[in-house]
Amino acid sequence: MYTVEEFDEAKTKVLKYILYKKRTENEVRTKFGKIMQEELLDDVIEYLKDAGYINDNEYIKKTVNQFCILKNLSIREIRYKLLSKGISKDKIEEYISENYEELKEYEQKSANNIVYKKSTSMEADEIKQYLLKKGYSLESVNKAMEEIE
């Protein structure tokens, strides 16, 4: 067992970590798992979840919005980036299915952007292969390729 002081100290450490940059539950567990008792860490995480500081669903929304603003990614790349943060596959798939139309539109714009940028330095076949390797759907790739032909 642990004391109230230990709980407060642990809570403060974790809170500083997640206030600096939004984190997933898995990131918190990875960071503090070796330096805190498991029971203490579980209780701190539960407390911070209840207080709204750790919320993987919110993390997915914010992260995907940042990707849409800053990067050109396929839906598959978004999925892998979220999985790498330790978010459950079920939560990711649920988010993708609920927002599929918007994500499909974003993927198409991303493919168009990449085709436009690469069209000066690469052949059409090379661009197509590049996009397919990055996880773009064949439909998105073909629509984007029509733009330069």
PDB file of N, CA and C in Angstrom, residues 9-18 23 26-38 41 44-45:
ATOM      1  N   GLU A   9       2.286  12.889  -4.726  1.00  0.00           N
ATOM      2  CA  GLU A   9       3.562  13.090  -5.416  1.00  0.00           C
ATOM      3  C   GLU A   9       3.540  12.411  -6.794  1.00  0.00           C
ATOM      4  N   ALA A  10       3.037  11.194  -6.829  1.00  0.00           N
ATOM      5  CA  ALA A  10       2.957  10.448  -8.095  1.00  0.00           C
ATOM      6  C   ALA A  10       2.000  11.145  -9.064  1.00  0.00           C
ATOM      7  N   LYS A  11       0.878  11.579  -8.534  1.00  0.00           N
ATOM      8  CA  LYS A  11      -0.125  12.266  -9.360  1.00  0.00           C
ATOM      9  C   LYS A  11       0.483  13.533  -9.960  1.00  0.00           C
ATOM     10  N   THR A  12       1.227  14.280  -9.173  1.00  0.00           N
ATOM     11  CA  THR A  12       1.862  15.513  -9.649  1.00  0.00           C
ATOM     12  C   THR A  12       2.865  15.217 -10.768  1.00  0.00           C
ATOM     13  N   LYS A  13       3.682  14.179 -10.591  1.00  0.00           N
ATOM     14  CA  LYS A  13       4.663  13.803 -11.621  1.00  0.00           C
ATOM     15  C   LYS A  13       3.975  13.459 -12.940  1.00  0.00           C
ATOM     16  N   VAL A  14       2.954  12.615 -12.849  1.00  0.00           N
ATOM     17  CA  VAL A  14       2.248  12.183 -14.059  1.00  0.00           C
ATOM     18  C   VAL A  14       1.522  13.365 -14.689  1.00  0.00           C
ATOM     19  N   LEU A  15       0.931  14.193 -13.870  1.00  0.00           N
ATOM     20  CA  LEU A  15       0.204  15.359 -14.380  1.00  0.00           C
ATOM     21  C   LEU A  15       1.131  16.312 -15.126  1.00  0.00           C
ATOM     22  N   LYS A  16       2.313  16.559 -14.587  1.00  0.00           N
ATOM     23  CA  LYS A  16       3.293  17.409 -15.294  1.00  0.00           C
ATOM     24  C   LYS A  16       3.630  16.808 -16.657  1.00  0.00           C
ATOM     25  N   TYR A  17       3.797  15.494 -16.688  1.00  0.00           N
ATOM     26  CA  TYR A  17       4.133  14.788 -17.922  1.00  0.00           C
ATOM     27  C   TYR A  17       3.034  14.936 -18.972  1.00  0.00           C
ATOM     28  N   ILE A  18       1.778  14.818 -18.555  1.00  0.00           N
ATOM     29  CA  ILE A  18       0.697  14.883 -19.550  1.00  0.00           C
ATOM     30  C   ILE A  18       0.246  16.307 -19.855  1.00  0.00           C
ATOM     31  N   ARG A  23      -0.930  12.895 -23.643  1.00  0.00           N
ATOM     32  CA  ARG A  23      -0.375  11.541 -23.699  1.00  0.00           C
ATOM     33  C   ARG A  23      -1.496  10.507 -23.619  1.00  0.00           C
ATOM     34  N   ASN A  26      -1.241   4.433 -22.393  1.00  0.00           N
ATOM     35  CA  ASN A  26      -0.091   3.555 -22.611  1.00  0.00           C
ATOM     36  C   ASN A  26       1.230   4.307 -22.473  1.00  0.00           C
ATOM     37  N   GLU A  27       1.293   5.532 -22.982  1.00  0.00           N
ATOM     38  CA  GLU A  27       2.516   6.327 -22.844  1.00  0.00           C
ATOM     39  C   GLU A  27       2.829   6.590 -21.374  1.00  0.00           C
ATOM     40  N   VAL A  28       1.793   6.871 -20.590  1.00  0.00           N
ATOM     41  CA  VAL A  28       1.979   7.115 -19.152  1.00  0.00           C
ATOM     42  C   VAL A  28       2.477   5.840 -18.473  1.00  0.00           C
ATOM     43  N   ARG A  29       1.861   4.713 -18.810  1.00  0.00           N
ATOM     44  CA  ARG A  29       2.284   3.432 -18.210  1.00  0.00           C
ATOM     45  C   ARG A  29       3.735   3.113 -18.574  1.00  0.00           C
ATOM     46  N   THR A  30       4.105   3.351 -19.818  1.00  0.00           N
ATOM     47  CA  THR A  30       5.467   3.070 -20.268  1.00  0.00           C
ATOM     48  C   THR A  30       6.472   3.949 -19.535  1.00  0.00           C
ATOM     49  N   LYS A  31       6.153   5.228 -19.409  1.00  0.00           N
ATOM     50  CA  LYS A  31       7.063   6.179 -18.775  1.00  0.00           C
ATOM     51  C   LYS A  31       7.254   5.888 -17.276  1.00  0.00           C
ATOM     52  N   PHE A  32       6.157   5.598 -16.581  1.00  0.00           N
ATOM     53  CA  PHE A  32       6.219   5.492 -15.120  1.00  0.00           C
ATOM     54  C   PHE A  32       6.143   4.062 -14.590  1.00  0.00           C
ATOM     55  N   GLY A  33       5.963   3.092 -15.467  1.00  0.00           N
ATOM     56  CA  GLY A  33       5.792   1.699 -15.041  1.00  0.00           C
ATOM     57  C   GLY A  33       6.946   1.134 -14.248  1.00  0.00           C
ATOM     58  N   LYS A  34       8.152   1.567 -14.560  1.00  0.00           N
ATOM     59  CA  LYS A  34       9.331   1.004 -13.885  1.00  0.00           C
ATOM     60  C   LYS A  34       9.704   1.764 -12.608  1.00  0.00           C
ATOM     61  N   ILE A  35       9.172   2.979 -12.456  1.00  0.00           N
ATOM     62  CA  ILE A  35       9.585   3.785 -11.304  1.00  0.00           C
ATOM     63  C   ILE A  35       8.487   3.958 -10.254  1.00  0.00           C
ATOM     64  N   MET A  36       7.287   3.409 -10.529  1.00  0.00           N
ATOM     65  CA  MET A  36       6.194   3.493  -9.552  1.00  0.00           C
ATOM     66  C   MET A  36       5.620   2.105  -9.312  1.00  0.00           C
ATOM     67  N   GLN A  37       5.114   1.915  -8.113  1.00  0.00           N
ATOM     68  CA  GLN A  37       4.401   0.664  -7.831  1.00  0.00           C
ATOM     69  C   GLN A  37       3.224   0.556  -8.805  1.00  0.00           C
ATOM     70  N   GLU A  38       2.961  -0.646  -9.248  1.00  0.00           N
ATOM     71  CA  GLU A  38       1.883  -0.848 -10.224  1.00  0.00           C
ATOM     72  C   GLU A  38       0.533  -0.377  -9.687  1.00  0.00           C
ATOM     73  N   LEU A  41       0.405   3.430  -9.651  1.00  0.00           N
ATOM     74  CA  LEU A  41       0.252   3.948 -11.019  1.00  0.00           C
ATOM     75  C   LEU A  41      -1.172   3.726 -11.533  1.00  0.00           C
ATOM     76  N   VAL A  44      -3.384   6.311  -9.889  1.00  0.00           N
ATOM     77  CA  VAL A  44      -3.125   7.654 -10.431  1.00  0.00           C
ATOM     78  C   VAL A  44      -3.765   7.783 -11.805  1.00  0.00           C
ATOM     79  N   ILE A  45      -3.587   6.770 -12.647  1.00  0.00           N
ATOM     80  CA  ILE A  45      -4.176   6.811 -13.993  1.00  0.00           C
ATOM     81  C   ILE A  45      -5.700   6.878 -13.908  1.00  0.00           C
TER      82      ILE A  45
END
